[in-house]
Amino acid sequence: MDNIRIAVNGVSFNETAEIYKPHADPFTGPITHLAPWNFAVLATLMFVVTSLSLFENFTVMLATYKFKQLRQPLNYIIVNLSVADFLVSLTGGTISFLTNAKGYFFLGNWACILEGFAVTYFGIVALWSLAVLSFERFFVICRPLGNVRLRGKHAAMGLLFVWTFSFIWTIPPVFGWCSYTVSKIGTTCEPNWYSNNISNHAYIITFFVTCFIMPLGVIIYCYGKLLQKLRKVSHGRLGNAKKPERQVTRMVVVMIVAFMVGWTPYAAFSIIVTACPTIYLDPRIAAAPAFFSKTAAVYNPVIYVFMNKQFRKCLIQLFTGKPAPENMNATSERLGMTGESCTGGEMSAIAARIPVCGNTQPKNEEASPSKCSSFVQLPIPENKVCPM
């Protein structure tokens, strides 16, 4: 059969057989049928992504360390997200750059397991941080528990949950339930999506549900309820809150879209490969979702931190050595009712003005202003309210 030479789309049978033939040991050499420029492109991509991510997330951590007003309960999970993204880039990004620059996973099996676990663990920590962040915003704005406020102990419990829950579902492959193995392109490591073992399939399905479906469900539910609450408030006595509502709506849409864009391709890829482990995919196509998900470490700080007014003020002061312009401070004194595309002032101000006298509002809100109107005209300086 190998001696038959039939040209199909300009490729002889012998060439096709060579392409589909399993490649050599990825720990000893590169895939033979991929040109070196493919790995050079991936190495360049990982260098840019890793450098940007390390700089952005380190800046967030440095600003939080320098400015005491940023160390507030609502900011704990934002800083935690930056820590997780920083560690993803420090471990996975750095190793991926080195291995792609070399063309194969020259660091050996132990480094493969380390990279697979570290990237998966810190990536899921970041993923669940986004979910907990959405729940905290829902908790502050919608106040499901009435007058109960988010405090340091609540934020700390959220952090403990994120790191513990993520560890529970990423450590099993290290001890034999599934495994961390080299990807098809041979320069990164990931959970073994290609296994035919039923036990491994059970892990992959469980991992998919707990580390993608669940956080996505939390994000959609919490932000959906938050938008519903803001619409209700803007149509009531706070009718002039239209502009902040639109800004927060855009922010929420951006957050959900960013989550979906960053993680859906990788989740879809893992499910397809788990369902059809014998499917053939070009190594470059198979590697694309994993590399693309690592870019989340770059745009997460932009969306969740740099769009935050209070963080922006501190970053300006950090880099310039001068306080933020007076017009930025003035906007926070006007209950966040500005045209800026930011999230902190608007959400904090709206939260401060939503009545908290009970879980249900009177049927005729305008007829009973005395019960819940004490917060309506109260200006809330942003440096007194931690940003969202």
Short mmCIF file of C-alpha atoms in Angstrom, two decimals:
data_model
loop_
_atom_site.label_atom_id
_atom_site.label_comp_id
_atom_site.label_asym_id
_atom_site.label_seq_id
_atom_site.Cartn_x
_atom_site.Cartn_y
_atom_site.Cartn_z
CA MET A 1 0.00 0.00 0.00
CA ASP A 2 2.89 2.35 0.76
CA ASN A 3 4.20 1.90 -2.78
CA ILE A 4 1.02 3.33 -4.35
CA ARG A 5 1.58 6.91 -5.43
CA ILE A 6 -1.73 8.62 -6.05
CA ALA A 7 -1.83 12.41 -6.07
CA VAL A 8 -4.68 13.81 -4.01
CA ASN A 9 -4.99 17.59 -4.05
CA GLY A 10 -1.35 17.82 -5.08
CA VAL A 11 -0.13 15.55 -2.24
CA SER A 12 1.07 12.04 -2.98
CA PHE A 13 -0.19 9.09 -0.94
CA ASN A 14 3.25 8.58 0.58
CA GLU A 15 3.33 12.22 1.73
CA THR A 16 -0.14 11.92 3.24
CA ALA A 17 0.84 8.81 5.14
CA GLU A 18 3.88 10.64 6.47
CA ILE A 19 1.74 13.53 7.72
CA TYR A 20 -0.61 11.25 9.61
CA LYS A 21 2.17 9.12 11.04
CA PRO A 22 2.71 9.76 14.75
CA HIS A 23 5.60 12.10 15.37
CA ALA A 24 8.74 11.30 17.34
CA ASP A 25 9.15 11.60 21.09
CA PRO A 26 8.38 15.30 21.85
CA PHE A 27 11.00 15.26 24.62
CA THR A 28 13.80 14.46 22.18
CA GLY A 29 12.96 16.42 19.03
CA PRO A 30 10.39 18.57 17.20
CA ILE A 31 7.56 17.37 15.00
CA THR A 32 9.25 16.57 11.73
CA HIS A 33 6.56 17.74 9.30
CA LEU A 34 6.15 21.23 10.80
CA ALA A 35 8.45 23.93 9.50
CA PRO A 36 10.59 25.70 12.14
CA TRP A 37 8.89 29.03 11.42
CA ASN A 38 5.69 27.70 13.06
CA PHE A 39 7.49 27.39 16.38
CA ALA A 40 9.18 30.78 15.87
CA VAL A 41 5.75 32.40 15.48
CA LEU A 42 4.45 30.71 18.63
CA ALA A 43 7.58 31.69 20.56
CA THR A 44 7.15 35.31 19.49
CA LEU A 45 3.47 35.25 20.44
CA MET A 46 4.22 33.81 23.88
CA PHE A 47 7.01 36.34 24.45
CA VAL A 48 4.65 39.25 23.74
CA VAL A 49 1.73 37.80 25.73
CA THR A 50 3.92 36.81 28.69
CA SER A 51 5.72 40.16 28.83
CA LEU A 52 2.48 42.17 28.70
CA SER A 53 0.78 39.95 31.27
CA LEU A 54 3.68 40.04 33.73
CA PHE A 55 3.96 43.83 33.44
CA GLU A 56 0.21 44.52 33.76
CA ASN A 57 -0.44 42.15 36.64
CA PHE A 58 2.72 43.13 38.53
CA THR A 59 1.62 46.77 38.18
CA VAL A 60 -1.74 45.91 39.75
CA MET A 61 -0.07 44.14 42.68
CA LEU A 62 2.45 46.97 43.14
CA ALA A 63 -0.29 49.62 43.12
CA THR A 64 -2.26 47.65 45.71
CA TYR A 65 0.84 47.41 47.88
CA LYS A 66 1.63 51.13 47.55
CA PHE A 67 -1.85 52.56 48.11
CA LYS A 68 -3.71 51.58 51.24
CA GLN A 69 -7.09 52.74 49.89
CA LEU A 70 -6.96 49.91 47.34
CA ARG A 71 -6.71 47.25 50.03
CA GLN A 72 -10.46 46.93 50.50
CA PRO A 73 -12.64 43.76 50.60
CA LEU A 74 -14.10 44.38 47.15
CA ASN A 75 -10.60 44.60 45.70
CA TYR A 76 -9.32 41.35 47.22
CA ILE A 77 -10.64 39.20 44.40
CA ILE A 78 -9.42 41.66 41.74
CA VAL A 79 -5.89 41.44 43.12
CA ASN A 80 -6.31 37.67 43.41
CA LEU A 81 -7.18 37.57 39.70
CA SER A 82 -3.99 39.49 38.93
CA VAL A 83 -1.93 37.12 41.10
CA ALA A 84 -3.37 34.09 39.28
CA ASP A 85 -2.81 35.62 35.83
CA PHE A 86 0.74 36.60 36.86
CA LEU A 87 1.51 33.02 37.93
CA VAL A 88 -0.01 31.58 34.74
CA SER A 89 2.33 33.74 32.69
CA LEU A 90 5.33 33.21 34.96
CA THR A 91 5.07 29.41 34.75
CA GLY A 92 3.20 28.46 31.59
CA GLY A 93 4.08 31.52 29.54
CA THR A 94 7.80 31.35 30.28
CA ILE A 95 8.07 27.59 29.73
CA SER A 96 5.99 27.80 26.55
CA PHE A 97 8.25 30.54 25.17
CA LEU A 98 11.38 28.50 25.87
CA THR A 99 10.03 25.25 24.42
CA ASN A 100 8.68 26.91 21.28
CA ALA A 101 11.97 28.73 20.80
CA LYS A 102 13.66 25.30 20.94
CA GLY A 103 10.97 23.59 18.85
CA TYR A 104 10.16 20.77 21.27
CA PHE A 105 9.66 20.12 25.00
CA PHE A 106 13.34 19.77 25.83
CA LEU A 107 12.79 20.28 29.59
CA GLY A 108 11.63 16.70 30.17
CA ASN A 109 8.64 14.92 31.62
CA TRP A 110 8.84 16.46 35.11
CA ALA A 111 8.65 19.97 33.65
CA CYS A 112 5.72 18.85 31.49
CA ILE A 113 3.75 17.76 34.55
CA LEU A 114 4.73 20.94 36.37
CA GLU A 115 3.63 23.18 33.49
CA GLY A 116 0.41 21.24 32.90
CA PHE A 117 -0.57 21.42 36.56
CA ALA A 118 0.53 25.04 37.13
CA VAL A 119 -1.17 26.45 34.04
CA THR A 120 -4.36 24.50 34.70
CA TYR A 121 -4.43 25.32 38.42
CA PHE A 122 -3.71 29.04 38.14
CA GLY A 123 -5.93 29.29 35.07
CA ILE A 124 -8.89 27.79 36.94
CA VAL A 125 -8.13 30.06 39.91
CA ALA A 126 -8.40 33.02 37.54
CA LEU A 127 -11.56 31.60 36.02
CA TRP A 128 -13.28 31.13 39.38
CA SER A 129 -12.01 34.54 40.50
CA LEU A 130 -14.10 36.05 37.69
CA ALA A 131 -17.11 34.11 38.97
CA VAL A 132 -16.59 35.17 42.60
CA LEU A 133 -16.06 38.76 41.43
CA SER A 134 -19.43 38.70 39.68
CA PHE A 135 -21.05 37.27 42.83
CA GLU A 136 -19.51 40.01 44.99
CA ARG A 137 -20.85 42.70 42.66
CA PHE A 138 -24.27 41.03 42.77
CA PHE A 139 -24.01 40.89 46.58
CA VAL A 140 -23.14 44.60 46.87
CA ILE A 141 -25.64 45.95 44.34
CA CYS A 142 -28.61 43.60 44.78
CA ARG A 143 -28.13 43.03 48.53
CA PRO A 144 -29.77 39.58 48.69
CA LEU A 145 -29.18 39.49 52.47
CA GLY A 146 -30.58 42.94 53.18
CA ASN A 147 -28.30 45.08 55.34
CA VAL A 148 -25.45 42.53 55.41
CA ARG A 149 -22.38 44.17 53.88
CA LEU A 150 -19.37 42.60 52.23
CA ARG A 151 -16.56 42.58 54.76
CA GLY A 152 -12.98 41.37 54.88
CA LYS A 153 -13.90 37.96 56.26
CA HIS A 154 -16.39 37.40 53.44
CA ALA A 155 -13.79 38.36 50.82
CA ALA A 156 -11.23 36.07 52.49
CA MET A 157 -13.71 33.19 52.40
CA GLY A 158 -14.15 33.81 48.68
CA LEU A 159 -10.39 33.60 48.15
CA LEU A 160 -10.15 30.41 50.22
CA PHE A 161 -12.94 28.84 48.17
CA VAL A 162 -11.31 29.78 44.85
CA TRP A 163 -7.89 28.34 45.66
CA THR A 164 -9.17 25.22 47.43
CA PHE A 165 -11.86 24.33 44.89
CA SER A 166 -9.47 24.85 41.97
CA PHE A 167 -6.81 22.69 43.64
CA ILE A 168 -9.29 19.85 44.20
CA TRP A 169 -10.06 19.61 40.48
CA THR A 170 -6.56 20.14 39.07
CA ILE A 171 -4.42 17.90 41.30
CA PRO A 172 -5.97 14.48 40.37
CA PRO A 173 -3.98 14.09 37.09
CA VAL A 174 -0.75 14.39 39.09
CA PHE A 175 -1.75 11.30 41.09
CA GLY A 176 -3.10 9.17 38.27
CA TRP A 177 -6.72 10.16 37.61
CA CYS A 178 -6.12 11.24 34.01
CA SER A 179 -2.69 12.81 33.41
CA TYR A 180 -0.81 15.86 32.19
CA THR A 181 0.83 15.18 28.85
CA VAL A 182 2.45 16.92 25.90
CA SER A 183 0.02 18.53 23.46
CA LYS A 184 -0.08 17.52 19.80
CA ILE A 185 2.25 20.33 18.80
CA GLY A 186 4.84 19.07 21.30
CA THR A 187 5.76 22.35 23.02
CA THR A 188 3.10 22.68 25.76
CA CYS A 189 1.52 20.35 28.28
CA GLU A 190 -2.14 19.96 29.19
CA PRO A 191 -4.63 17.41 30.57
CA ASN A 192 -4.75 14.27 28.47
CA TRP A 193 -7.86 14.99 26.40
CA TYR A 194 -7.02 12.16 23.97
CA SER A 195 -7.27 9.23 26.38
CA ASN A 196 -9.66 6.36 25.57
CA ASN A 197 -9.90 5.35 29.23
CA ILE A 198 -13.41 5.60 30.70
CA SER A 199 -12.04 6.81 34.04
CA ASN A 200 -10.17 9.60 32.30
CA HIS A 201 -13.32 10.55 30.41
CA ALA A 202 -15.14 10.82 33.73
CA TYR A 203 -12.47 13.22 35.00
CA ILE A 204 -12.59 15.39 31.88
CA ILE A 205 -16.39 15.67 32.00
CA THR A 206 -16.33 16.48 35.73
CA PHE A 207 -13.54 19.00 35.18
CA PHE A 208 -15.51 20.64 32.35
CA VAL A 209 -18.65 20.97 34.49
CA THR A 210 -16.95 22.26 37.66
CA CYS A 211 -14.38 24.52 36.01
CA PHE A 212 -16.27 25.95 33.04
CA ILE A 213 -20.03 25.40 33.18
CA MET A 214 -20.35 26.32 36.87
CA PRO A 215 -18.33 29.59 36.82
CA LEU A 216 -20.00 30.60 33.56
CA GLY A 217 -23.42 29.98 35.14
CA VAL A 218 -22.50 32.07 38.19
CA ILE A 219 -21.30 34.93 35.98
CA ILE A 220 -24.41 34.98 33.78
CA TYR A 221 -26.82 34.70 36.73
CA CYS A 222 -25.14 37.36 38.88
CA TYR A 223 -24.62 39.91 36.13
CA GLY A 224 -28.14 39.24 34.84
CA LYS A 225 -29.60 39.99 38.27
CA LEU A 226 -27.35 43.03 38.61
CA LEU A 227 -28.57 44.50 35.32
CA GLN A 228 -32.16 43.75 36.28
CA LYS A 229 -31.68 45.63 39.55
CA LEU A 230 -30.07 48.61 37.85
CA ARG A 231 -32.90 48.87 35.35
CA LYS A 232 -35.46 48.77 38.15
CA VAL A 233 -33.63 51.50 40.04
CA SER A 234 -33.17 53.70 36.98
CA HIS A 235 -36.90 53.56 36.24
CA GLY A 236 -37.78 54.53 39.81
CA ARG A 237 -36.81 57.60 41.78
CA LEU A 238 -33.28 57.40 40.33
CA GLY A 239 -34.45 58.16 36.82
CA ASN A 240 -31.35 60.26 36.18
CA ALA A 241 -29.15 57.15 36.51
CA LYS A 242 -29.55 56.29 32.83
CA LYS A 243 -25.96 57.04 31.89
CA PRO A 244 -24.31 54.98 34.68
CA GLU A 245 -26.72 52.15 33.85
CA ARG A 246 -25.62 52.17 30.23
CA GLN A 247 -21.97 52.26 31.26
CA VAL A 248 -22.36 49.37 33.67
CA THR A 249 -24.35 47.44 31.05
CA ARG A 250 -21.54 47.85 28.54
CA MET A 251 -19.02 46.80 31.17
CA VAL A 252 -20.98 43.64 32.02
CA VAL A 253 -21.37 42.72 28.36
CA VAL A 254 -17.62 43.18 27.83
CA MET A 255 -16.86 40.95 30.84
CA ILE A 256 -19.11 38.12 29.68
CA VAL A 257 -17.90 38.32 26.08
CA ALA A 258 -14.27 38.35 27.23
CA PHE A 259 -14.91 35.24 29.34
CA MET A 260 -16.54 33.45 26.42
CA VAL A 261 -13.92 34.48 23.88
CA GLY A 262 -11.03 33.46 26.10
CA TRP A 263 -12.27 30.11 27.35
CA THR A 264 -15.02 28.75 25.08
CA PRO A 265 -12.66 27.61 22.27
CA TYR A 266 -10.50 25.67 24.73
CA ALA A 267 -13.53 24.15 26.48
CA ALA A 268 -15.13 23.18 23.15
CA PHE A 269 -11.86 21.67 21.95
CA SER A 270 -11.45 19.56 25.09
CA ILE A 271 -14.99 18.20 24.85
CA ILE A 272 -14.68 17.39 21.12
CA VAL A 273 -11.39 15.58 21.61
CA THR A 274 -12.68 13.72 24.67
CA ALA A 275 -15.78 12.59 22.76
CA CYS A 276 -13.74 11.62 19.66
CA PRO A 277 -10.19 10.81 20.84
CA THR A 278 -9.25 9.31 17.45
CA ILE A 279 -10.10 12.49 15.53
CA TYR A 280 -7.22 13.92 13.52
CA LEU A 281 -6.46 17.61 13.98
CA ASP A 282 -3.53 19.51 12.56
CA PRO A 283 -1.18 20.13 15.54
CA ARG A 284 -1.33 23.88 14.89
CA ILE A 285 -5.13 23.88 14.99
CA ALA A 286 -5.14 21.67 18.10
CA ALA A 287 -2.73 24.06 19.86
CA ALA A 288 -4.62 27.27 18.97
CA PRO A 289 -7.29 27.13 21.76
CA ALA A 290 -4.70 26.57 24.50
CA PHE A 291 -2.48 29.41 23.30
CA PHE A 292 -5.49 31.68 22.85
CA SER A 293 -6.74 31.06 26.40
CA LYS A 294 -3.40 32.29 27.74
CA THR A 295 -4.11 35.73 26.26
CA ALA A 296 -6.80 36.17 28.95
CA ALA A 297 -3.98 37.08 31.33
CA VAL A 298 -3.40 40.21 29.20
CA TYR A 299 -6.93 41.57 28.82
CA ASN A 300 -8.24 40.61 32.28
CA PRO A 301 -6.28 43.46 33.98
CA VAL A 302 -7.50 45.91 31.33
CA ILE A 303 -11.16 45.04 31.85
CA TYR A 304 -11.25 44.45 35.59
CA VAL A 305 -8.62 46.91 36.83
CA PHE A 306 -7.69 49.63 34.38
CA MET A 307 -11.39 50.38 33.73
CA ASN A 308 -11.73 50.92 37.49
CA LYS A 309 -11.63 54.62 38.36
CA GLN A 310 -9.93 54.30 41.74
CA PHE A 311 -7.26 51.95 40.40
CA ARG A 312 -6.72 54.34 37.50
CA LYS A 313 -6.12 57.25 39.87
CA CYS A 314 -3.57 55.26 41.85
CA LEU A 315 -1.81 54.06 38.70
CA ILE A 316 -1.50 57.63 37.42
CA GLN A 317 0.04 58.65 40.71
CA LEU A 318 2.28 55.56 40.72
CA PHE A 319 3.78 56.29 37.29
CA THR A 320 3.80 60.08 37.33
CA GLY A 321 4.37 60.75 41.01
CA LYS A 322 1.54 63.29 40.89
CA PRO A 323 -2.05 63.02 42.13
CA ALA A 324 -4.77 62.33 39.59
CA PRO A 325 -6.27 65.43 37.87
CA GLU A 326 -8.83 67.31 39.91
CA ASN A 327 -11.60 66.61 37.40
CA MET A 328 -11.27 62.89 38.17
CA ASN A 329 -11.75 63.55 41.87
CA ALA A 330 -14.67 65.83 41.18
CA THR A 331 -16.56 63.17 39.31
CA SER A 332 -16.61 60.90 42.31
CA GLU A 333 -18.20 63.63 44.38
CA ARG A 334 -21.14 63.72 41.98
CA LEU A 335 -22.28 60.24 42.89
CA GLY A 336 -20.45 58.71 39.97
CA MET A 337 -22.86 60.40 37.51
CA THR A 338 -20.22 60.99 34.85
CA GLY A 339 -19.70 60.18 31.22
CA GLU A 340 -16.43 58.33 31.83
CA SER A 341 -16.17 54.75 30.74
CA CYS A 342 -15.33 53.39 34.14
CA THR A 343 -16.92 51.02 36.56
CA GLY A 344 -15.89 51.95 40.08
CA GLY A 345 -17.69 55.24 40.70
CA GLU A 346 -20.92 54.34 38.98
CA MET A 347 -21.44 51.00 40.67
CA SER A 348 -20.36 52.25 44.08
CA ALA A 349 -22.64 55.26 43.86
CA ILE A 350 -25.63 53.27 42.68
CA ALA A 351 -25.06 50.72 45.43
CA ALA A 352 -24.95 53.51 48.01
CA ARG A 353 -28.26 54.94 46.84
CA ILE A 354 -30.33 51.77 46.61
CA PRO A 355 -32.69 51.59 49.62
CA VAL A 356 -31.76 49.04 52.24
CA CYS A 357 -34.71 49.36 54.56
CA GLY A 358 -35.99 45.93 53.69
CA ASN A 359 -35.92 43.11 51.21
CA THR A 360 -39.04 44.36 49.44
CA GLN A 361 -39.97 47.83 48.37
CA PRO A 362 -43.33 49.45 49.03
CA LYS A 363 -45.86 49.17 46.22
CA ASN A 364 -45.99 52.92 45.86
CA GLU A 365 -42.41 54.10 46.14
CA GLU A 366 -43.19 57.75 45.62
CA ALA A 367 -45.78 57.72 48.39
CA SER A 368 -43.33 56.65 51.10
CA PRO A 369 -40.09 58.56 50.64
CA SER A 370 -39.48 58.96 54.34
CA LYS A 371 -38.71 55.30 54.91
CA CYS A 372 -35.95 54.78 52.41
CA SER A 373 -34.84 58.12 51.10
CA SER A 374 -32.05 58.75 53.56
CA PHE A 375 -29.47 57.47 51.11
CA VAL A 376 -30.77 59.11 47.97
CA GLN A 377 -29.17 62.53 48.33
CA LEU A 378 -26.09 61.36 50.19
CA PRO A 379 -22.93 62.08 48.18
CA ILE A 380 -20.44 59.26 48.46
CA PRO A 381 -16.82 60.24 47.81
CA GLU A 382 -15.12 57.46 45.92
CA ASN A 383 -12.18 57.28 48.27
CA LYS A 384 -14.67 56.25 50.97
CA VAL A 385 -16.30 53.52 48.92
CA CYS A 386 -14.13 50.71 47.59
CA PRO A 387 -14.37 50.43 43.81
CA MET A 388 -16.16 47.70 41.94
#
